[in-house]
């Protein structure tokens, strides 16, 4: 008797078997030992667990293709990591741009109101001739109260960094405007002082002002299976190349968790859209669906062509029977998927972890999955009945909300193109 040992020094799981035996899973950094009667007459077959078509004998001559695929996936992970880092930088730039625009718009609006009220007071307090010493005192007080803020603005916003962070591309224009207002207020105050001095009138005043500071913070979070394709679509939308009807309301926004009632004309059950969409009330609400429908109606009325993006190699798959059944289908799908959490607590899954499942990479690739998540999903599906496996396989192709969206388009008889998300 002799022992044949097959070690896995790849970063992906493999399956091995003797000529007359069953396939055995060998995870990275693990080995499979088996007793054989004759080493010379023994043949060991090896194949990738994620791509069974790529297989061969255990001889070194056929191992190069496996190594090559392993290196190819490593390169893909590297590229995906770089792409995600670049996407994060673009997202942060977009957030900074949005904050700057919001801050500029808010400040300009407030400043316009302030100037519209304060500047006329300053001009009138200088132009109106005082009839007495008391009148001069009142006019000088009004001039100081209305003029000092303009002078302060001209001084404070002369700093380039402060202007650039507050007004972005319009910093130069606003800097010039603030300086002009400051000089104008100073000139009017000097003019009033000279006029009153010539008339033998004067006023001494003391003014203390406190200027409140305003801070704005914008935060957003987005999770989607095909983050790279999504980021590309958003970029095209910003560049005017494509219009996206997608609506995403992150937690923390005003519309998150809000619901809208269903018009009676639709004849659908439920107090809000959550019922036909999900079969039950959801924490994030259904306000997004109202806004999405508005976007779709706008697109249809403008004659735009509608496109539906499917998961990679799943074009036309994953639809529900109709919009009327979308909610019940979602509840059933959630019930089946809930079993994966129970499975991951089972002895069978723990045995897989002990066998080396945890050695698989958890770094996400382009479709958002990792070696670990794909293998865990594969083991979970294997634990289900044939009926449940077929049900989940049929559901692959569209996201949960997408299923209801596509069903709504078909309910309204709107024509749409079906597109692979990776094209």
CSV table of C-alpha atoms in Angstrom, one decimal:
chain,number,residue,atom,x,y,z
A,1,UNK,CA,0.0,0.0,0.0
A,2,UNK,CA,1.1,3.5,-0.7
A,3,UNK,CA,-0.2,7.0,0.0
A,4,UNK,CA,-1.1,9.5,-2.7
A,5,UNK,CA,-1.2,13.1,-1.4
A,6,UNK,CA,-2.6,16.0,-3.5
A,7,UNK,CA,-1.9,19.5,-2.1
A,8,UNK,CA,-3.6,22.7,-3.1
A,9,UNK,CA,-1.2,25.6,-3.3
A,10,UNK,CA,-3.6,27.7,-5.4
A,11,UNK,CA,-5.9,30.4,-4.1
A,12,UNK,CA,-9.0,28.7,-5.4
A,13,UNK,CA,-10.7,25.4,-4.4
A,14,UNK,CA,-10.1,22.3,-6.5
A,15,UNK,CA,-11.7,18.9,-6.8
A,16,UNK,CA,-9.7,15.6,-7.1
A,17,UNK,CA,-10.5,12.0,-7.5
A,18,UNK,CA,-9.0,8.6,-8.3
A,19,UNK,CA,-10.1,6.9,-11.6
A,20,UNK,CA,-12.7,4.9,-9.8
A,21,UNK,CA,-13.5,7.2,-6.9
A,22,UNK,CA,-15.7,10.3,-6.2
A,23,UNK,CA,-14.7,13.9,-6.5
A,24,UNK,CA,-13.2,15.4,-3.3
A,25,UNK,CA,-13.0,19.1,-2.5
A,26,UNK,CA,-9.5,20.4,-1.5
A,27,UNK,CA,-9.4,24.0,-0.3
A,28,UNK,CA,-6.3,26.3,-0.6
A,29,UNK,CA,-3.4,25.3,1.7
A,30,UNK,CA,-5.0,21.9,2.3
A,31,UNK,CA,-4.2,18.4,1.0
A,32,UNK,CA,-6.0,15.1,0.3
A,33,UNK,CA,-4.4,11.9,1.2
A,34,UNK,CA,-5.6,8.5,0.0
A,35,UNK,CA,-4.2,4.9,0.2
A,36,UNK,CA,-3.6,3.1,-3.1
A,37,UNK,CA,-2.3,-0.4,-3.9
A,38,UNK,CA,-0.2,0.6,-6.9
A,39,UNK,CA,1.1,4.2,-7.3
A,40,UNK,CA,2.2,3.5,-10.9
A,41,UNK,CA,-1.2,2.3,-12.0
A,42,UNK,CA,-3.1,5.1,-10.2
A,43,UNK,CA,-4.5,8.1,-12.1
A,44,UNK,CA,-5.6,11.2,-10.2
A,45,UNK,CA,-7.8,13.8,-11.9
A,46,UNK,CA,-8.0,17.4,-10.9
A,47,UNK,CA,-10.5,20.1,-11.9
A,48,UNK,CA,-11.3,23.6,-10.7
A,49,UNK,CA,-14.4,23.7,-8.4
A,50,UNK,CA,-15.6,27.0,-9.9
A,51,UNK,CA,-14.9,25.9,-13.5
A,52,UNK,CA,-15.1,22.1,-13.8
A,53,UNK,CA,-14.4,22.3,-17.5
A,54,UNK,CA,-10.8,23.2,-16.7
A,55,UNK,CA,-9.3,19.8,-15.6
A,56,UNK,CA,-6.5,17.4,-16.1
A,57,UNK,CA,-4.3,14.9,-14.4
A,58,UNK,CA,-2.3,15.6,-11.3
A,59,UNK,CA,0.9,15.7,-13.4
A,60,UNK,CA,2.8,19.0,-13.5
A,61,UNK,CA,2.4,19.3,-17.2
A,62,UNK,CA,-1.3,20.1,-16.9
A,63,UNK,CA,-1.0,22.3,-13.8
A,64,UNK,CA,0.2,25.3,-15.8
A,65,UNK,CA,-3.3,26.1,-17.0
A,66,UNK,CA,-4.6,26.1,-13.4
A,67,UNK,CA,-1.8,28.3,-12.3
A,68,UNK,CA,-2.5,30.6,-15.2
A,69,UNK,CA,-6.2,30.9,-14.2
A,70,UNK,CA,-5.2,31.5,-10.6
A,71,UNK,CA,-2.9,34.3,-11.7
A,72,UNK,CA,-5.5,35.7,-14.0
A,73,UNK,CA,-8.0,35.9,-11.1
A,74,UNK,CA,-5.3,37.5,-8.9
A,75,UNK,CA,-4.8,40.2,-11.6
A,76,UNK,CA,-8.6,40.7,-11.8
A,77,UNK,CA,-8.7,41.2,-8.0
A,78,UNK,CA,-5.9,43.7,-8.3
A,79,UNK,CA,-7.7,45.6,-11.1
A,80,UNK,CA,-11.0,45.5,-9.2
A,81,UNK,CA,-9.3,46.9,-6.0
A,82,UNK,CA,-7.7,49.7,-8.1
A,83,UNK,CA,-11.1,50.4,-9.8
A,84,UNK,CA,-12.9,50.6,-6.4
A,85,UNK,CA,-10.3,52.9,-5.1
A,86,UNK,CA,-10.7,55.2,-8.1
A,87,UNK,CA,-14.4,55.0,-7.8
A,88,UNK,CA,-14.2,55.9,-4.1
A,89,UNK,CA,-12.1,59.0,-5.0
A,90,UNK,CA,-14.6,60.0,-7.7
A,91,UNK,CA,-17.4,59.5,-5.2
A,92,UNK,CA,-15.7,61.7,-2.6
A,93,UNK,CA,-15.0,64.3,-5.3
A,94,UNK,CA,-18.7,64.2,-6.3
A,95,UNK,CA,-19.7,64.6,-2.6
A,96,UNK,CA,-17.3,67.5,-2.2
A,97,UNK,CA,-18.7,69.1,-5.3
A,98,UNK,CA,-22.3,68.7,-4.1
A,99,UNK,CA,-21.4,70.1,-0.7
A,100,UNK,CA,-19.7,73.1,-2.3
A,101,UNK,CA,-22.7,73.7,-4.6
A,102,UNK,CA,-25.1,73.4,-1.7
A,103,UNK,CA,-23.1,75.7,0.5
A,104,UNK,CA,-22.7,78.2,-2.3
A,105,UNK,CA,-26.5,78.2,-3.2
A,106,UNK,CA,-27.5,78.5,0.5
A,107,UNK,CA,-25.0,81.3,1.1
A,108,UNK,CA,-25.9,83.2,-2.0
A,109,UNK,CA,-29.6,83.0,-1.2
A,110,UNK,CA,-29.0,84.3,2.4
A,111,UNK,CA,-26.6,86.9,1.2
A,112,UNK,CA,-29.0,88.2,-1.4
A,113,UNK,CA,-31.7,88.7,1.2
A,114,UNK,CA,-29.2,90.3,3.5
A,115,UNK,CA,-27.9,92.7,0.9
A,116,UNK,CA,-31.4,93.5,-0.3
A,117,UNK,CA,-32.4,94.6,3.2
A,118,UNK,CA,-29.1,96.0,4.6
A,119,UNK,CA,-27.8,98.0,1.7
A,120,UNK,CA,-30.8,100.3,1.3
A,121,UNK,CA,-30.7,101.1,5.0
A,122,UNK,CA,-27.0,102.1,4.7
A,123,UNK,CA,-27.7,104.3,1.7
A,124,UNK,CA,-30.7,105.9,3.2
A,125,UNK,CA,-29.0,106.6,6.6
A,126,UNK,CA,-26.3,108.5,4.6
A,127,UNK,CA,-28.5,110.3,2.2
A,128,UNK,CA,-31.2,111.5,4.7
A,129,UNK,CA,-30.1,114.8,6.2
A,130,UNK,CA,-30.3,114.9,10.0
A,131,UNK,CA,-32.6,117.5,11.5
A,132,UNK,CA,-31.1,117.4,14.9
A,133,UNK,CA,-28.3,115.9,17.0
A,134,UNK,CA,-30.7,113.1,18.0
A,135,UNK,CA,-31.5,112.5,14.3
A,136,UNK,CA,-27.8,112.4,13.5
A,137,UNK,CA,-27.2,109.9,16.3
A,138,UNK,CA,-29.9,107.6,15.0
A,139,UNK,CA,-28.7,107.8,11.4
A,140,UNK,CA,-25.1,107.2,12.4
A,141,UNK,CA,-26.2,104.2,14.5
A,142,UNK,CA,-28.1,102.7,11.5
A,143,UNK,CA,-25.1,103.3,9.2
A,144,UNK,CA,-22.8,101.5,11.5
A,145,UNK,CA,-25.1,98.6,12.1
A,146,UNK,CA,-25.7,98.2,8.3
A,147,UNK,CA,-22.2,99.1,7.1
A,148,UNK,CA,-19.9,97.1,9.4
A,149,UNK,CA,-21.2,93.7,8.1
A,150,UNK,CA,-20.2,94.7,4.6
A,151,UNK,CA,-16.7,95.7,5.7
A,152,UNK,CA,-16.4,92.4,7.7
A,153,UNK,CA,-17.4,90.4,4.6
A,154,UNK,CA,-14.8,92.2,2.5
A,155,UNK,CA,-12.0,91.4,5.0
A,156,UNK,CA,-13.0,87.9,6.0
A,157,UNK,CA,-13.6,86.6,2.4
A,158,UNK,CA,-10.4,88.1,1.1
A,159,UNK,CA,-8.6,84.9,2.1
A,160,UNK,CA,-8.3,82.6,-1.0
A,161,UNK,CA,-8.7,79.3,0.8
A,162,UNK,CA,-11.9,80.3,2.5
A,163,UNK,CA,-13.4,81.6,-0.8
A,164,UNK,CA,-12.3,78.5,-2.7
A,165,UNK,CA,-13.9,76.1,-0.2
A,166,UNK,CA,-17.1,78.1,-0.1
A,167,UNK,CA,-17.7,79.1,-3.7
A,168,UNK,CA,-15.5,76.8,-5.8
A,169,UNK,CA,-15.2,78.1,-9.4
A,170,UNK,CA,-17.0,81.4,-8.5
A,171,UNK,CA,-14.5,82.3,-5.8
A,172,UNK,CA,-12.8,85.1,-7.8
A,173,UNK,CA,-16.2,86.7,-8.7
A,174,UNK,CA,-17.4,86.6,-5.1
A,175,UNK,CA,-14.1,87.8,-3.7
A,176,UNK,CA,-14.3,90.9,-6.0
A,177,UNK,CA,-17.9,91.5,-5.0
A,178,UNK,CA,-17.3,91.3,-1.3
A,179,UNK,CA,-14.3,93.7,-1.5
A,180,UNK,CA,-16.4,96.1,-3.6
A,181,UNK,CA,-19.2,96.1,-1.0
A,182,UNK,CA,-16.7,96.6,1.8
A,183,UNK,CA,-15.1,99.6,0.1
A,184,UNK,CA,-18.6,101.0,-0.7
A,185,UNK,CA,-19.7,100.7,2.9
A,186,UNK,CA,-16.5,102.3,4.2
A,187,UNK,CA,-16.9,105.2,1.7
A,188,UNK,CA,-20.5,105.8,2.8
A,189,UNK,CA,-19.6,105.8,6.4
A,190,UNK,CA,-16.7,108.3,5.8
A,191,UNK,CA,-19.1,110.4,3.7
A,192,UNK,CA,-21.7,110.5,6.5
A,193,UNK,CA,-19.0,111.3,9.1
A,194,UNK,CA,-17.8,114.3,7.0
A,195,UNK,CA,-21.3,115.5,6.4
A,196,UNK,CA,-22.3,115.5,10.0
A,197,UNK,CA,-18.9,117.0,11.1
A,198,UNK,CA,-19.5,119.9,8.7
A,199,UNK,CA,-22.9,120.4,10.2
A,200,UNK,CA,-21.5,120.3,13.8
A,201,UNK,CA,-23.2,117.0,14.6
A,202,UNK,CA,-21.6,113.8,15.9
A,203,UNK,CA,-22.3,110.4,17.5
A,204,UNK,CA,-20.2,108.0,19.4
A,205,UNK,CA,-21.3,104.4,19.5
A,206,UNK,CA,-20.2,101.0,20.5
A,207,UNK,CA,-21.3,97.8,18.7
A,208,UNK,CA,-20.6,94.2,19.3
A,209,UNK,CA,-21.6,91.5,16.9
A,210,UNK,CA,-21.4,87.8,16.9
A,211,UNK,CA,-21.3,85.9,13.6
A,212,UNK,CA,-22.7,82.3,13.7
A,213,UNK,CA,-20.9,79.6,11.8
A,214,UNK,CA,-22.7,77.1,9.7
A,215,UNK,CA,-21.4,73.6,8.8
A,216,UNK,CA,-22.9,71.2,6.3
A,217,UNK,CA,-22.3,67.5,6.1
A,218,UNK,CA,-23.4,65.2,3.3
A,219,UNK,CA,-23.1,61.5,3.6
A,220,UNK,CA,-24.1,58.8,1.2
A,221,UNK,CA,-23.8,55.0,1.0
A,222,UNK,CA,-24.5,52.7,-1.9
A,223,UNK,CA,-24.2,48.9,-2.2
A,224,UNK,CA,-24.8,47.1,-5.5
A,225,UNK,CA,-23.6,43.8,-6.9
A,226,UNK,CA,-22.1,45.3,-10.0
A,227,UNK,CA,-20.6,48.4,-8.5
A,228,UNK,CA,-18.2,49.0,-11.4
A,229,UNK,CA,-20.9,48.9,-14.0
A,230,UNK,CA,-23.1,51.1,-11.8
A,231,UNK,CA,-20.4,53.7,-11.3
A,232,UNK,CA,-19.9,53.7,-15.1
A,233,UNK,CA,-23.6,54.3,-15.7
A,234,UNK,CA,-23.7,57.2,-13.2
A,235,UNK,CA,-20.7,58.7,-14.9
A,236,UNK,CA,-22.4,58.6,-18.2
A,237,UNK,CA,-25.5,60.2,-16.7
A,238,UNK,CA,-23.4,63.0,-15.3
A,239,UNK,CA,-21.8,63.5,-18.7
A,240,UNK,CA,-25.2,63.6,-20.5
A,241,UNK,CA,-24.5,60.4,-22.4
A,242,UNK,CA,-27.4,58.4,-20.8
A,243,UNK,CA,-30.3,59.2,-18.5
A,244,UNK,CA,-30.8,56.8,-15.6
A,245,UNK,CA,-34.3,56.4,-14.1
A,246,UNK,CA,-32.8,54.6,-11.1
A,247,UNK,CA,-33.7,56.1,-7.7
A,248,UNK,CA,-31.7,55.4,-4.6
A,249,UNK,CA,-32.6,57.0,-1.3
A,250,UNK,CA,-29.8,56.4,1.3
A,251,UNK,CA,-30.5,56.1,5.0
A,252,UNK,CA,-30.5,59.6,6.5
A,253,UNK,CA,-32.1,61.3,3.6
A,254,UNK,CA,-35.5,63.0,4.0
A,255,UNK,CA,-37.4,60.4,1.9
A,256,UNK,CA,-35.8,57.3,3.4
A,257,UNK,CA,-38.4,55.2,5.2
A,258,UNK,CA,-41.3,57.2,3.7
A,259,UNK,CA,-44.2,55.5,2.0
A,260,UNK,CA,-46.8,56.6,-0.6
A,261,UNK,CA,-50.3,55.3,-0.9
A,262,UNK,CA,-51.5,53.4,-4.0
A,263,UNK,CA,-54.0,55.2,-6.2
A,264,UNK,CA,-57.3,53.5,-6.1
A,265,UNK,CA,-57.3,53.4,-10.0
A,266,UNK,CA,-54.5,50.8,-9.8
A,267,UNK,CA,-56.7,48.3,-8.1
A,268,UNK,CA,-53.8,46.9,-6.0
A,269,UNK,CA,-53.9,45.6,-2.4
A,270,UNK,CA,-52.1,47.2,0.4
A,271,UNK,CA,-52.0,50.7,2.0
A,272,UNK,CA,-48.7,51.6,0.2
A,273,UNK,CA,-46.5,50.4,-2.6
A,274,UNK,CA,-44.5,48.2,-0.1
A,275,UNK,CA,-47.2,45.5,-0.4
A,276,UNK,CA,-47.0,44.9,-4.2
A,277,UNK,CA,-43.3,45.4,-4.2
A,278,UNK,CA,-42.1,43.3,-1.2
A,279,UNK,CA,-45.3,41.7,0.2
A,280,UNK,CA,-44.8,43.5,3.5
A,281,UNK,CA,-43.7,46.9,4.9
A,282,UNK,CA,-40.0,47.6,4.6
A,283,UNK,CA,-37.8,49.9,6.8
A,284,UNK,CA,-36.6,51.9,3.7
A,285,UNK,CA,-40.2,52.5,2.5
A,286,UNK,CA,-41.5,52.8,-1.0
A,287,UNK,CA,-41.1,56.5,-1.8
A,288,UNK,CA,-38.3,55.6,-4.2
A,289,UNK,CA,-40.8,53.7,-6.3
A,290,UNK,CA,-43.0,56.8,-6.7
A,291,UNK,CA,-40.0,58.8,-7.9
A,292,UNK,CA,-38.9,56.0,-10.2
A,293,UNK,CA,-42.4,55.8,-11.8
A,294,UNK,CA,-42.2,59.6,-12.3
A,295,UNK,CA,-38.8,59.2,-14.1
A,296,UNK,CA,-40.2,56.4,-16.3
A,297,UNK,CA,-43.3,58.5,-17.3
A,298,UNK,CA,-41.0,61.4,-18.1
A,299,UNK,CA,-38.8,59.1,-20.2
A,300,UNK,CA,-41.7,57.6,-22.1
A,301,UNK,CA,-43.3,60.9,-22.8
A,302,UNK,CA,-40.1,62.2,-24.2
A,303,UNK,CA,-39.8,59.2,-26.5
A,304,UNK,CA,-36.7,57.8,-24.8
A,305,UNK,CA,-35.8,54.1,-25.3
A,306,UNK,CA,-35.9,52.2,-22.0
A,307,UNK,CA,-33.1,49.7,-21.1
A,308,UNK,CA,-33.1,47.1,-18.4
A,309,UNK,CA,-29.7,45.9,-17.2
A,310,UNK,CA,-29.4,42.2,-16.2
A,311,UNK,CA,-26.7,40.3,-14.3
A,312,UNK,CA,-23.8,39.1,-16.4
A,313,UNK,CA,-24.9,36.3,-18.8
A,314,UNK,CA,-28.5,36.4,-17.4
A,315,UNK,CA,-30.3,38.6,-19.9
A,316,UNK,CA,-34.0,37.9,-19.9
A,317,UNK,CA,-33.8,35.9,-16.7
A,318,UNK,CA,-35.0,36.5,-13.2
A,319,UNK,CA,-38.4,38.1,-14.0
A,320,UNK,CA,-41.5,37.5,-11.8
A,321,UNK,CA,-44.8,36.3,-13.3
A,322,UNK,CA,-46.5,39.7,-13.0
A,323,UNK,CA,-46.5,42.9,-10.9
A,324,UNK,CA,-49.5,41.5,-9.0
A,325,UNK,CA,-47.4,38.5,-7.8
A,326,UNK,CA,-44.1,40.4,-7.2
A,327,UNK,CA,-44.7,40.9,-3.5
A,328,UNK,CA,-45.5,37.2,-2.8
A,329,UNK,CA,-42.6,36.1,-4.9
A,330,UNK,CA,-40.3,38.4,-2.9
A,331,UNK,CA,-41.5,36.9,0.4
A,332,UNK,CA,-41.0,33.4,-0.8
A,333,UNK,CA,-37.5,34.2,-2.1
A,334,UNK,CA,-36.5,35.8,1.2
A,335,UNK,CA,-37.8,32.8,3.1
A,336,UNK,CA,-35.6,30.4,1.0
A,337,UNK,CA,-32.6,32.7,1.3
A,338,UNK,CA,-33.1,33.0,5.0
A,339,UNK,CA,-32.1,29.3,5.1
A,340,UNK,CA,-28.5,30.2,4.2
A,341,UNK,CA,-28.1,32.0,7.6
A,342,UNK,CA,-29.2,28.8,9.3
A,343,UNK,CA,-27.0,26.7,7.1
A,344,UNK,CA,-23.9,28.8,8.0
A,345,UNK,CA,-24.5,27.8,11.6
A,346,UNK,CA,-24.8,24.1,10.8
A,347,UNK,CA,-22.2,21.4,11.5
A,348,UNK,CA,-21.9,20.8,7.7
A,349,UNK,CA,-20.8,24.3,7.1
A,350,UNK,CA,-18.4,24.2,10.1
A,351,UNK,CA,-16.9,21.1,8.6
A,352,UNK,CA,-16.3,23.0,5.4
A,353,UNK,CA,-14.6,25.8,7.4
A,354,UNK,CA,-12.3,23.2,9.1
A,355,UNK,CA,-11.5,21.8,5.7
A,356,UNK,CA,-10.2,25.2,4.5
A,357,UNK,CA,-13.2,27.2,3.3
A,358,UNK,CA,-11.9,30.1,5.3
A,359,UNK,CA,-8.7,30.2,3.3
A,360,UNK,CA,-10.5,31.4,0.2
A,361,UNK,CA,-10.2,35.0,-0.7
A,362,UNK,CA,-12.9,37.4,0.4
A,363,UNK,CA,-11.8,40.2,-1.9
A,364,UNK,CA,-14.7,41.1,-4.2
A,365,UNK,CA,-14.3,41.0,-8.0
A,366,UNK,CA,-16.3,42.9,-10.6
A,367,UNK,CA,-19.7,41.3,-9.9
A,368,UNK,CA,-19.3,41.9,-6.1
A,369,UNK,CA,-18.7,38.2,-5.2
A,370,UNK,CA,-15.6,36.7,-3.8
A,371,UNK,CA,-14.1,33.2,-3.9
A,372,UNK,CA,-15.4,32.7,-0.3
A,373,UNK,CA,-19.0,33.9,-1.0
A,374,UNK,CA,-19.3,31.9,-4.2
A,375,UNK,CA,-18.2,28.7,-2.5
A,376,UNK,CA,-20.4,29.3,0.6
A,377,UNK,CA,-23.4,29.9,-1.8
A,378,UNK,CA,-22.5,26.8,-3.7
A,379,UNK,CA,-22.5,24.7,-0.5
A,380,UNK,CA,-25.8,26.2,0.6
A,381,UNK,CA,-27.5,25.5,-2.7
A,382,UNK,CA,-26.2,21.9,-2.5
A,383,UNK,CA,-28.0,21.6,0.9
A,384,UNK,CA,-31.4,22.6,-0.6
A,385,UNK,CA,-33.9,20.4,-2.2
A,386,UNK,CA,-34.0,20.2,-6.0
A,387,UNK,CA,-37.1,22.4,-6.2
A,388,UNK,CA,-35.6,25.2,-4.1
A,389,UNK,CA,-32.4,25.1,-6.1
A,390,UNK,CA,-34.3,25.4,-9.3
A,391,UNK,CA,-36.4,28.3,-7.9
A,392,UNK,CA,-33.3,30.3,-6.8
A,393,UNK,CA,-31.6,29.6,-10.1
A,394,UNK,CA,-34.6,30.8,-12.0
A,395,UNK,CA,-34.6,34.0,-9.9
A,396,UNK,CA,-31.1,35.0,-10.9
A,397,UNK,CA,-30.8,37.8,-13.3
A,398,UNK,CA,-32.4,40.9,-11.7
A,399,UNK,CA,-32.2,42.4,-8.2
A,400,UNK,CA,-35.1,42.3,-5.8
A,401,UNK,CA,-36.4,45.8,-6.6
A,402,UNK,CA,-35.6,45.3,-10.3
A,403,UNK,CA,-38.0,42.4,-10.5
A,404,UNK,CA,-40.9,44.6,-9.5
A,405,UNK,CA,-39.7,47.5,-11.8
A,406,UNK,CA,-39.6,45.2,-14.9
A,407,UNK,CA,-43.0,43.8,-14.0
A,408,UNK,CA,-44.3,47.3,-13.8
A,409,UNK,CA,-43.0,48.1,-17.2
A,410,UNK,CA,-44.7,45.1,-18.6
A,411,UNK,CA,-47.9,45.9,-16.7
A,412,UNK,CA,-47.9,49.3,-18.4
A,413,UNK,CA,-47.0,47.7,-21.8
A,414,UNK,CA,-43.8,49.8,-22.1
A,415,UNK,CA,-41.3,48.5,-24.5
A,416,UNK,CA,-37.7,48.1,-23.2
A,417,UNK,CA,-34.3,46.7,-24.3
A,418,UNK,CA,-32.7,44.0,-22.4
A,419,UNK,CA,-28.9,44.6,-21.8
A,420,UNK,CA,-26.1,42.6,-20.1
A,421,UNK,CA,-24.7,44.8,-17.3
A,422,UNK,CA,-21.1,44.0,-18.4
A,423,UNK,CA,-21.6,45.1,-22.0
